[in-house]
Coordinates of C-alpha atoms and ligand atoms in Angstrom, one line a residue:
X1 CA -50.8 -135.5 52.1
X2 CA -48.0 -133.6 50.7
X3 CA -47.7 -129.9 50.8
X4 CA -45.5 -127.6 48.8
X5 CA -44.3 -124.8 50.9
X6 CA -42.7 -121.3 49.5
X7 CA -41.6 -118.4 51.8
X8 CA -41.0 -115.0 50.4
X9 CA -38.3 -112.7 51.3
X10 CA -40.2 -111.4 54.2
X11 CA -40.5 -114.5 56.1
X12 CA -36.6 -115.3 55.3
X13 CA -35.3 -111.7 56.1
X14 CA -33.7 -112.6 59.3
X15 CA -32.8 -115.6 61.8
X16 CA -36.0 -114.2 63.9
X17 CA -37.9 -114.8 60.4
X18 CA -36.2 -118.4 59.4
X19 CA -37.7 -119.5 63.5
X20 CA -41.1 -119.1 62.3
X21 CA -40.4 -121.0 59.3
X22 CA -38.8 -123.8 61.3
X23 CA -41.8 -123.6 63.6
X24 CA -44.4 -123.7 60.5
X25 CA -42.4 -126.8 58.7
X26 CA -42.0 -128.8 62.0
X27 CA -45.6 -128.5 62.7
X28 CA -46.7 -130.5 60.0
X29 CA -45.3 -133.7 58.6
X30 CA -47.0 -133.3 54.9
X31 CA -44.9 -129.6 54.7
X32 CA -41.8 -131.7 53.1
X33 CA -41.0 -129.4 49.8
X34 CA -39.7 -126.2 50.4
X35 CA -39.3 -123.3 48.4
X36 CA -36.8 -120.7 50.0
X37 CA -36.7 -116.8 48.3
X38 CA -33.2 -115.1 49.3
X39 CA -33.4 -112.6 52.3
X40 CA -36.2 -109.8 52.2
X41 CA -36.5 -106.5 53.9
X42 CA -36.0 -106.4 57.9
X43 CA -37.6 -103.2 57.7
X44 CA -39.6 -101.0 55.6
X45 CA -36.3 -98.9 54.4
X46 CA -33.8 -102.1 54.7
X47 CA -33.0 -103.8 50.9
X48 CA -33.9 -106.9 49.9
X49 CA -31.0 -109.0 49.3
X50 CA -31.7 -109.5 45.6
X51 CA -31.2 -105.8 45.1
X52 CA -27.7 -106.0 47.1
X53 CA -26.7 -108.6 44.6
X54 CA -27.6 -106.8 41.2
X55 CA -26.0 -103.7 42.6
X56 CA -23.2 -105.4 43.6
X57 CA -22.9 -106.6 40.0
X58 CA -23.1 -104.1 38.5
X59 CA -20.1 -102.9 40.0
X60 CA -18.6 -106.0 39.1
X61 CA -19.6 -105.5 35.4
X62 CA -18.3 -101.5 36.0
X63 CA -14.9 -103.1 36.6
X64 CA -15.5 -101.6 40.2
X65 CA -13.8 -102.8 43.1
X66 CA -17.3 -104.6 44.6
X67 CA -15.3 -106.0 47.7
X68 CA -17.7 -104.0 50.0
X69 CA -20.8 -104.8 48.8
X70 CA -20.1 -108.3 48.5
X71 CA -18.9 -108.0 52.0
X72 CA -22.2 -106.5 53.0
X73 CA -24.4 -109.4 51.5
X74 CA -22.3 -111.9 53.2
X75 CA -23.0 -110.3 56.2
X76 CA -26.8 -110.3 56.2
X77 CA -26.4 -114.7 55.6
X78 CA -23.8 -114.8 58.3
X79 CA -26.1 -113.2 60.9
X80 CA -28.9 -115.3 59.6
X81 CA -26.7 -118.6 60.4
X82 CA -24.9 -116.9 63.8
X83 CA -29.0 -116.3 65.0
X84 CA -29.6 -119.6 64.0
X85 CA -26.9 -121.4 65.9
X86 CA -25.7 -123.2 62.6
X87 CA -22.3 -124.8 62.3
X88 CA -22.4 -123.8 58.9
X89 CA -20.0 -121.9 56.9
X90 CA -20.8 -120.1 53.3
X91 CA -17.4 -119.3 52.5
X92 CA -16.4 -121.2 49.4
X93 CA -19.7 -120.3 48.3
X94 CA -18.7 -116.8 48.2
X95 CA -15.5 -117.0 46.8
X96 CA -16.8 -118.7 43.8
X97 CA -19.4 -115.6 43.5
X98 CA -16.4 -113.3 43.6
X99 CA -14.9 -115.1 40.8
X100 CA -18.1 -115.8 38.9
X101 CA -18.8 -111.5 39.5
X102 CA -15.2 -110.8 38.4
X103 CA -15.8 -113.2 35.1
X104 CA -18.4 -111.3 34.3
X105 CA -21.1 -114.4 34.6
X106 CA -24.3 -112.7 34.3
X107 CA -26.6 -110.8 36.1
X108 CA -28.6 -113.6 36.4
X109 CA -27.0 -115.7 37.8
X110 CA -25.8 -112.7 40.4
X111 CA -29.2 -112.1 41.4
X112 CA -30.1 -116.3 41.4
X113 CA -27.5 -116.5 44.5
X114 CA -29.6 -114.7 47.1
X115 CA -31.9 -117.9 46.5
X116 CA -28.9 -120.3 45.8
X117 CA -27.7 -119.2 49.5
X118 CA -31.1 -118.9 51.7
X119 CA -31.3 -122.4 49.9
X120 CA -28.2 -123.9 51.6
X121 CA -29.2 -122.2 54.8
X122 CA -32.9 -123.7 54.6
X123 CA -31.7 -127.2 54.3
X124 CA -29.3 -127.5 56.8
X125 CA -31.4 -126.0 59.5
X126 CA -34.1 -128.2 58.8
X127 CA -32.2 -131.1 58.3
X128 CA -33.7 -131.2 54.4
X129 CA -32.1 -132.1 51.3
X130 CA -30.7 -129.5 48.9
X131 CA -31.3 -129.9 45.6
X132 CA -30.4 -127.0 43.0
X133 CA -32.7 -125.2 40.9
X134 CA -30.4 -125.0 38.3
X135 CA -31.0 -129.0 38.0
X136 CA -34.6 -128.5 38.0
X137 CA -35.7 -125.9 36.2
X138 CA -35.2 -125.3 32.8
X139 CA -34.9 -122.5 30.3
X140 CA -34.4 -123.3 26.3
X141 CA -31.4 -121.6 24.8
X142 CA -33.3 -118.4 24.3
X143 CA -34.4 -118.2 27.5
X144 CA -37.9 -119.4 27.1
X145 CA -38.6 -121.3 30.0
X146 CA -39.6 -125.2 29.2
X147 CA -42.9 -126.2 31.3
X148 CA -43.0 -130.0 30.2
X149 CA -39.0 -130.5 30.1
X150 CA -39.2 -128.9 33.8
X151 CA -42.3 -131.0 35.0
X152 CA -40.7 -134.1 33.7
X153 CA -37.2 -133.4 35.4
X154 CA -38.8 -132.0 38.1
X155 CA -40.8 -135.1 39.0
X156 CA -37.9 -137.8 38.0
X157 CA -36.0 -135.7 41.0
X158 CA -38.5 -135.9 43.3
X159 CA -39.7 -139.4 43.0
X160 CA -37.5 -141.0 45.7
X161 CA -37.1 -137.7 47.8
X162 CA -38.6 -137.3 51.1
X163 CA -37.8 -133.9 51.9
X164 CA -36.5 -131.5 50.1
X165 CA -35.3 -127.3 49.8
X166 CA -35.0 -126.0 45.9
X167 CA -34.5 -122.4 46.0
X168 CA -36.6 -120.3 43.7
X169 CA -36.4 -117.2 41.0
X170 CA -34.2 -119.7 39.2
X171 CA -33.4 -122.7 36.6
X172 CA -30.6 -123.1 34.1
X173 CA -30.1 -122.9 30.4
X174 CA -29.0 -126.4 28.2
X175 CA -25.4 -124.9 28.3
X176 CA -25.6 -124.4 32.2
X177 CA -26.0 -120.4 32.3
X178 CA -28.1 -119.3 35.1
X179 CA -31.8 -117.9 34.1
X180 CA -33.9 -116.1 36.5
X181 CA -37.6 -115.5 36.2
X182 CA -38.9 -111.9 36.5
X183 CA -38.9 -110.7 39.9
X184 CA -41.0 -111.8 42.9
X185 CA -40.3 -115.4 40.5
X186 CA -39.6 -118.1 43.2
X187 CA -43.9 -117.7 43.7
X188 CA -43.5 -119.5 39.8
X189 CA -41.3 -122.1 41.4
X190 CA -43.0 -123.0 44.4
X191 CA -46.1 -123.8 41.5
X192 CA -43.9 -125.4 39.0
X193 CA -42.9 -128.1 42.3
X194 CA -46.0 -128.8 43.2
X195 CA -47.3 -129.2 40.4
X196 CA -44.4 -131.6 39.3
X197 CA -45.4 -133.4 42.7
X198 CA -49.3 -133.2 42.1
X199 CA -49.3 -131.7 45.6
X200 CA -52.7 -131.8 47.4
X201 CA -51.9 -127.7 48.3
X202 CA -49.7 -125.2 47.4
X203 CA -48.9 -122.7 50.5
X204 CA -47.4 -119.7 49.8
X205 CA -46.5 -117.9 53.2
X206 CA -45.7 -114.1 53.0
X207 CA -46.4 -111.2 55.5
X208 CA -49.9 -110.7 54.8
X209 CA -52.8 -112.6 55.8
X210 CA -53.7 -114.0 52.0
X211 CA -54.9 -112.1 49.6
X212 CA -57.0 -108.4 50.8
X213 CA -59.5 -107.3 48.6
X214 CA -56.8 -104.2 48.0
X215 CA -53.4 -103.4 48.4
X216 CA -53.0 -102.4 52.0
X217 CA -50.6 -99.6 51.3
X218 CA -53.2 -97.9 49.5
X219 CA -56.6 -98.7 51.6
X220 CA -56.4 -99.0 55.6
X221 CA -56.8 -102.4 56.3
X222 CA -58.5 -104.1 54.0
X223 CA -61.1 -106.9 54.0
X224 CA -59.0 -110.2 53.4
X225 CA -60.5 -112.9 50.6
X226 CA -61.3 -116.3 52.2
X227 CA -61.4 -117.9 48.6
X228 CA -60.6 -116.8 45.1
X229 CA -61.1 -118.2 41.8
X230 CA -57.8 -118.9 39.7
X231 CA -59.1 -115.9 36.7
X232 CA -60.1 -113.8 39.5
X233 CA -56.9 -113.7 41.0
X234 CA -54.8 -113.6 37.7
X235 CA -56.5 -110.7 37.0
X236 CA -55.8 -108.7 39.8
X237 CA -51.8 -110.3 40.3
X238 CA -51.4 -108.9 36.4
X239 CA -53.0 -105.5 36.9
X240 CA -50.6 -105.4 40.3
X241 CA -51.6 -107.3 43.4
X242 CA -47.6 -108.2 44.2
X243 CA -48.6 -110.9 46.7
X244 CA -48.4 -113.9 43.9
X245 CA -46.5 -113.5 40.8
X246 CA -48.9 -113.1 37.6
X247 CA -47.3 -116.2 35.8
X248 CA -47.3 -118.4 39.8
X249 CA -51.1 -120.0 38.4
X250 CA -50.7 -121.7 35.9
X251 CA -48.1 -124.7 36.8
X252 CA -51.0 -125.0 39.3
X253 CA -54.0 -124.9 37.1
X254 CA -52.9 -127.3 35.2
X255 CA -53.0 -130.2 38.0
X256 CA -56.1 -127.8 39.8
X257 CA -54.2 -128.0 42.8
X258 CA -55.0 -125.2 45.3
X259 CA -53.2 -122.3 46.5
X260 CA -53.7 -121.1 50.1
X261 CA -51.6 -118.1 50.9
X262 CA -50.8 -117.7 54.6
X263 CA -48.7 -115.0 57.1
X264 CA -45.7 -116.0 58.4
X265 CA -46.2 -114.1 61.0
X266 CA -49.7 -115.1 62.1
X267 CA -50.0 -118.8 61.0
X268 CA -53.1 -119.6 62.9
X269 CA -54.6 -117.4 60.0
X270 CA -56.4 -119.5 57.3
X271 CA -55.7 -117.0 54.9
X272 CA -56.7 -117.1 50.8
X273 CA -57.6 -120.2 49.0
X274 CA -57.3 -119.2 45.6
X275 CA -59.2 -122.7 43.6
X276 CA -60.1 -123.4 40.2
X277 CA -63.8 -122.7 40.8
X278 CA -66.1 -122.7 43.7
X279 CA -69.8 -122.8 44.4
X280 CA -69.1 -120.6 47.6
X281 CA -71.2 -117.5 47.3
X282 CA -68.9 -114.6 47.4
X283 CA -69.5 -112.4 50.3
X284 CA -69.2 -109.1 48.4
X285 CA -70.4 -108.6 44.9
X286 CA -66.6 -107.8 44.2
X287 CA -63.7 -110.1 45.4
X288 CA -60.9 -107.2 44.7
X289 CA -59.4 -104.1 43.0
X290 CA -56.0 -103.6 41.7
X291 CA -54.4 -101.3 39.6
X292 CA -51.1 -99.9 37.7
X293 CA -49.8 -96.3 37.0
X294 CA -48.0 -95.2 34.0
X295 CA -50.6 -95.7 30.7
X296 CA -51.1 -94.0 27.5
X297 CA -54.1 -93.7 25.4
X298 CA -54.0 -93.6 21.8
X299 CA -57.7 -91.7 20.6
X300 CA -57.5 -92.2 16.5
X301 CA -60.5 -90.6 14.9
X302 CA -62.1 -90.7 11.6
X303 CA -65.3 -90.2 9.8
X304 CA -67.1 -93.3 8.8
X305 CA -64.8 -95.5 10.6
X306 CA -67.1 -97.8 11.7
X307 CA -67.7 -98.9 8.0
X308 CA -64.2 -99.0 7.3
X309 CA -63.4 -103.2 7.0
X310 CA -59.9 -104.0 8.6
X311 CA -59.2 -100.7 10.4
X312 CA -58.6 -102.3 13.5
X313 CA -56.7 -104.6 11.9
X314 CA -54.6 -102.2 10.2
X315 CA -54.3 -100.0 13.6
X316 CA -52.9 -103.2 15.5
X317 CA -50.9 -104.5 12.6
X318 CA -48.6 -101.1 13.4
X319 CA -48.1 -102.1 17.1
X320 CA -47.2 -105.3 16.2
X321 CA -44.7 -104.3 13.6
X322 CA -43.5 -102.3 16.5
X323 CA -43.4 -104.9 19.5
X324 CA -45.7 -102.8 21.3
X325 CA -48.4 -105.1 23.5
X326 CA -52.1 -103.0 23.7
X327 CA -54.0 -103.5 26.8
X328 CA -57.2 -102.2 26.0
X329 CA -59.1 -101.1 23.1
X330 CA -62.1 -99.3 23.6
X331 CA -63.9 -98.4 20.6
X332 CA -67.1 -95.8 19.1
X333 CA -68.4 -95.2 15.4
X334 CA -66.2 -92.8 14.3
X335 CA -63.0 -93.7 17.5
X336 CA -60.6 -96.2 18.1
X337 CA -58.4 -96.1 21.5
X338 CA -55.8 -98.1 22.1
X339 CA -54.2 -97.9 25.7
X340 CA -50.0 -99.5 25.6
X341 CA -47.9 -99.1 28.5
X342 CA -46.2 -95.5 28.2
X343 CA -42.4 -97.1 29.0
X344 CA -43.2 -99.2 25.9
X345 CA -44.0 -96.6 24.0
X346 CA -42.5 -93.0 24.1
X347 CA -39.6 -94.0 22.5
X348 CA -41.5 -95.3 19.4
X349 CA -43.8 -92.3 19.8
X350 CA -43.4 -90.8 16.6
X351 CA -42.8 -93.7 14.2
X352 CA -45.9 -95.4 15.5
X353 CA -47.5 -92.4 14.8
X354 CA -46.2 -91.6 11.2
X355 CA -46.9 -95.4 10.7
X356 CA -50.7 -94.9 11.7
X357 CA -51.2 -91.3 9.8
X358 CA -50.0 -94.4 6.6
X359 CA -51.5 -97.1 7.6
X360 CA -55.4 -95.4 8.1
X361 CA -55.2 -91.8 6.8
X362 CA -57.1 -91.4 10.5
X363 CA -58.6 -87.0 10.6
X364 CA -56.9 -87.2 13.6
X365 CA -54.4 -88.9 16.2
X366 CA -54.4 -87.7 20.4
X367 CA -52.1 -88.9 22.8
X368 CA -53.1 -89.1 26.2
X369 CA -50.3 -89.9 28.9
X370 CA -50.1 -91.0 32.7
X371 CA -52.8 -92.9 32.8
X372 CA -53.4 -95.6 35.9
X373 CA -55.9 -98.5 35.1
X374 CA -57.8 -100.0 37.7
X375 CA -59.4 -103.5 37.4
X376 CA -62.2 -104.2 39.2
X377 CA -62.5 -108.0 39.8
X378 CA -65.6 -110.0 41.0
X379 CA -67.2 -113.6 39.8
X380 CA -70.0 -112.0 41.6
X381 CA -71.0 -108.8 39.6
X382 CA -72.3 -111.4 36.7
X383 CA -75.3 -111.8 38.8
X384 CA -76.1 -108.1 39.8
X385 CA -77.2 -105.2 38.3
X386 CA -75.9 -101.7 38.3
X387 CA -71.9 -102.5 39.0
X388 CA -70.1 -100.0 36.2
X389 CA -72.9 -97.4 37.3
X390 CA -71.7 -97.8 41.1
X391 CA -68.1 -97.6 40.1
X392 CA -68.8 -94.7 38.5
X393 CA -70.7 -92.8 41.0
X394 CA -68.2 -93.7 43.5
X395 CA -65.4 -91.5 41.1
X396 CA -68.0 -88.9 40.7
X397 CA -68.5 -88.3 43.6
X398 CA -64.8 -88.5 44.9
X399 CA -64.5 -85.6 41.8
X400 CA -62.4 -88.1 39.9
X401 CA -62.6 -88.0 36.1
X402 CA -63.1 -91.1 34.4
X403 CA -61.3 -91.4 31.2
X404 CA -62.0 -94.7 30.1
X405 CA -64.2 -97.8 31.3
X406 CA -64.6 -101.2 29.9
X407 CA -66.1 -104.2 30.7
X408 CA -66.0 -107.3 29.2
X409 CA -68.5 -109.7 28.2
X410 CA -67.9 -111.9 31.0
X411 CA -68.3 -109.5 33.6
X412 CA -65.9 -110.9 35.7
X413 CA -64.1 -107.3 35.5
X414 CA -64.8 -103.6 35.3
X415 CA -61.5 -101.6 34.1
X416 CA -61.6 -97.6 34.5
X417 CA -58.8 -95.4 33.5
X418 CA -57.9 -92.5 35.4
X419 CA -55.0 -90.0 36.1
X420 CA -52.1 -91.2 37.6
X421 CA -52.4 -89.1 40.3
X422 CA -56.0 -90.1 41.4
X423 CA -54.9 -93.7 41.3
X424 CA -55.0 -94.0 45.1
X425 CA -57.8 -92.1 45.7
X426 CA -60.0 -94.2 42.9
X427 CA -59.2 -97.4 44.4
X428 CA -60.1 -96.3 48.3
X429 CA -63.4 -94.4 46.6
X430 CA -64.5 -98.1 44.9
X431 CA -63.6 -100.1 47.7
X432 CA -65.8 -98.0 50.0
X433 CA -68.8 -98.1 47.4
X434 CA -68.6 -101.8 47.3
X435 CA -66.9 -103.1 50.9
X436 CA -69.4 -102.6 53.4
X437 CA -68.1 -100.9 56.6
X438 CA -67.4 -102.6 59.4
Ligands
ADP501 N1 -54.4 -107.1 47.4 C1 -53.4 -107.3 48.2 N2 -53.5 -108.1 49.3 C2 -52.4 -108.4 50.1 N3 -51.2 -107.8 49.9 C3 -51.0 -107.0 48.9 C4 -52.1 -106.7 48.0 N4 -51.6 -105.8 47.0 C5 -50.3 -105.6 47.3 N5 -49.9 -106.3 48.5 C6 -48.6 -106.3 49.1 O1 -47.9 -107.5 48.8 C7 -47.0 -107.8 49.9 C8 -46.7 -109.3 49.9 O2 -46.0 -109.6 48.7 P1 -44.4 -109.7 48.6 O3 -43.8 -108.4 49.1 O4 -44.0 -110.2 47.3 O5 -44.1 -110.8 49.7 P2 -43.0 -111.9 49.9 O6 -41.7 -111.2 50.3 O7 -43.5 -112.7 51.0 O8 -42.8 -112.6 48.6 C9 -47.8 -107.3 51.1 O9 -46.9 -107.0 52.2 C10 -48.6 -106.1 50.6 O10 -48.0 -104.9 50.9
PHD502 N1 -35.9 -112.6 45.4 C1 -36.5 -112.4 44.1 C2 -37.6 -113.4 43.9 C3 -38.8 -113.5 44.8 O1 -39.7 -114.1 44.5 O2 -38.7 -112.8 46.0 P1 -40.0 -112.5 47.0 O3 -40.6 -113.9 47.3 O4 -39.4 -111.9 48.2 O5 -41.0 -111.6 46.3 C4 -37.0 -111.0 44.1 O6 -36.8 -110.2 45.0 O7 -37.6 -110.6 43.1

């Protein structure tokens, strides 16, 4: 049995933290691959070490003295060795940083060293071999990052190694240059290693007990999942569900190797297994809602549009030419919406307007901003009736207009757009429509 183990930054924050760990890995022999994320928040206002680094750069890059701040992030590792009892010393390692920082090396790379250093750490407490990302994991020379290059170095690596620490968030470039994923990344890693091991499980250990059928910052303690399909969870991970990255499945997926995500902090909990596919009956017609602020919705009208061959075409031809992704692109006889991220698009505003007015000669164009979407996720609603209609009566009746809804043919999601400002109390209003209480 082999098991790939990541910690996230909240099970690595402190020396307290790193016990647990040390307690989790000891306690089974198969835990011998471990994925380290650099040091997390103590607290709820603390700052996650990743964040000191990138400031701290960007002093660097400013041509700012960044003494202090540097000072400050080598603080938070040397308490995390001094708690630890570690004869272990980072120095060297920082005073390449400050010359890498003063070179001007990348922010990158700045940001990979929280990993890079929790990684060192790791090892030596556990007695583990380090082995560094940047060996591991690679990116092509435009930072595209190379799946079958990486599996194949990956698993040359880790033929002969029994135990192992690779830190995640990172991988290298052919010419060496340090390339991060985007953030909450080393969840991509921690895939990527077990699926270059064909790992019999994937455990990914945060502060939460798996997966809740919403965010707990939003609902008061929410049901947790037991087991989650793969699409299911992409789903709700893309439309914001931080505990797994949105990219961390499919290294995974291709081997069908399991994910269980599990608490640091209460590892007798079973937490989510998130699996290819599962004849388990759900418990709930819905396994979970997640959502995202800051939307807009393009309405284009026009008489006859329905008849009109290509004019979707054309309409999406214009965002393309723009680098604009759509999300969504709900559609009647005579209207076309099309709903883009807002930071994407209010500085094209006006050309992708002028560029529709040519493309479509449309009778009219409306722009409607802050807009939140919420997906609705279930493999269960495919065999019940009446799901849209309950989502929304719950809005209705929580006086929440409903701007948009959409639900595609495989009814494994409802999506409903909304104002920004009644994100929060949409989500709590569906979950109590479809959660029963306990
Ligand atoms: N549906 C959800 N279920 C569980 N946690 C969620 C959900 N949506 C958002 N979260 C948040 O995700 C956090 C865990 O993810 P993250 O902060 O990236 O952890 P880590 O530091 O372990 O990588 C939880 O503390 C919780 O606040
Ligand atoms: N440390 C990086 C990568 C990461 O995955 O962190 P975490 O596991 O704490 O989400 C970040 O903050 O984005």
């Amino acid at each position: 049995m082999v098991k790939v183990v990541k910690f996230g930054g909240s099970s690595l924050a402190s020396a307290e933290q790193f016990k647990k760990v040390g307690n989790i890995i000891r306690a089974e022999e198969s835990r011998r691959y471990v994925v380290p994320s650099a040091p997390g928040k103590r607290f709820s206002e603390d700052t996650k070490v990743t964040d000191m680094l990138y400031k701290c750069y960007a002093e660097a890059e400013e041509g700012k003295n960044f003494d202090k701040s540097l000072k400050a992030i080598k603080e938070r590792y040397n308490e995390i060795i001094k708690g630890l009892g570690l004869k272990l010393s980072l120095e060297e390692q920082f005073e390449t940083i400050k010359k890498q920082f003063a070179a001007k090396a990348g922010k990158d790379y700045a940001a990979s060293r929280g990993e890079y250093l929790n990684g060192i750490i790791m090892a030596n407490y556990l007695g583990y071999e380090f082995i560094d990302a940047a060996t591991v994991i690679c990116f092509d020379k435009n930072g595209e990052f190379e799946s079958e290059k990486t599996n194949q170095v990956m698993s040359e690596r880790l033929a002969n190694t029994e135990n192992a620490v690779i830190p995640g968030f990172y991988g290298a470039m052919p010419n060496g240059q340090v390339k991060t994923f985007s953030r909450g990344g080393s969840d991509v890693t921690g895939s990527i290693v077990a699926r270059a091991l064909k790992a019999d499980v994937y455990e990914n250990w945060t502060d939460v007990s798996g997966f809740l059928v919403a965010d707990p910052r939003i609902v008061e303690n929410p049901k947790p999942i037991a087991i989650i399909t793969y699409k299911e969870l992409r789903e709700l991970s893309y439309m914001g569900a931080s505990v797994l990255h949105e990219s961390a499945i499919f290294p995974v997926r291709k081997e069908g190797i399991p994910i269980n995500i599990r608490n640091t902090n209460a590892p007798e909990d079973k937490g989510t297994m998130i699996v290819e596919t599962t004849c388990s009956i759900p418990e709930c017609i819905i396994t979970g809602i997640a959502g995202k602020k800051g939307f807009v919705a393009i309405n284009i009208d026009k008489d006859m549009m329905n008849s009109e061959i290509g004019f979707g075409r054309k309409v999406l031809q214009v965002f393309e030419d723009n680098g604009i992704s759509f999300e969504h692109m709900p559609s009647g006889i005579d209207t076309m919406t099309v709903i883009v991220h807002q930071d994407e698009f209010v500085e094209k505003e006006q050309k992708v307007l002028a560029e529709l007015h040519r493309a479509v000669n449309p009778d009219s164009i409306e722009l409607e901003s802050n807009l939140a979407l919420i997906a609705v996720v279930g493999r269960g609603m495919k065999n019940s009736v009446g799901n849209a209609a309950n989502v929304i009566s719950a809005l209705s009746n929580a006086k929440i207009n409903v701007k948009m809804i959409d639900q595609g043919s495989s009814e494994l999601n409802i999506i409903v757009g909304v104002r920004n400002r009644y994100f929060e109390a949409a989500i709590r209003a569906i979950y109590d429509v479809f959660i029963p209480q306990k």
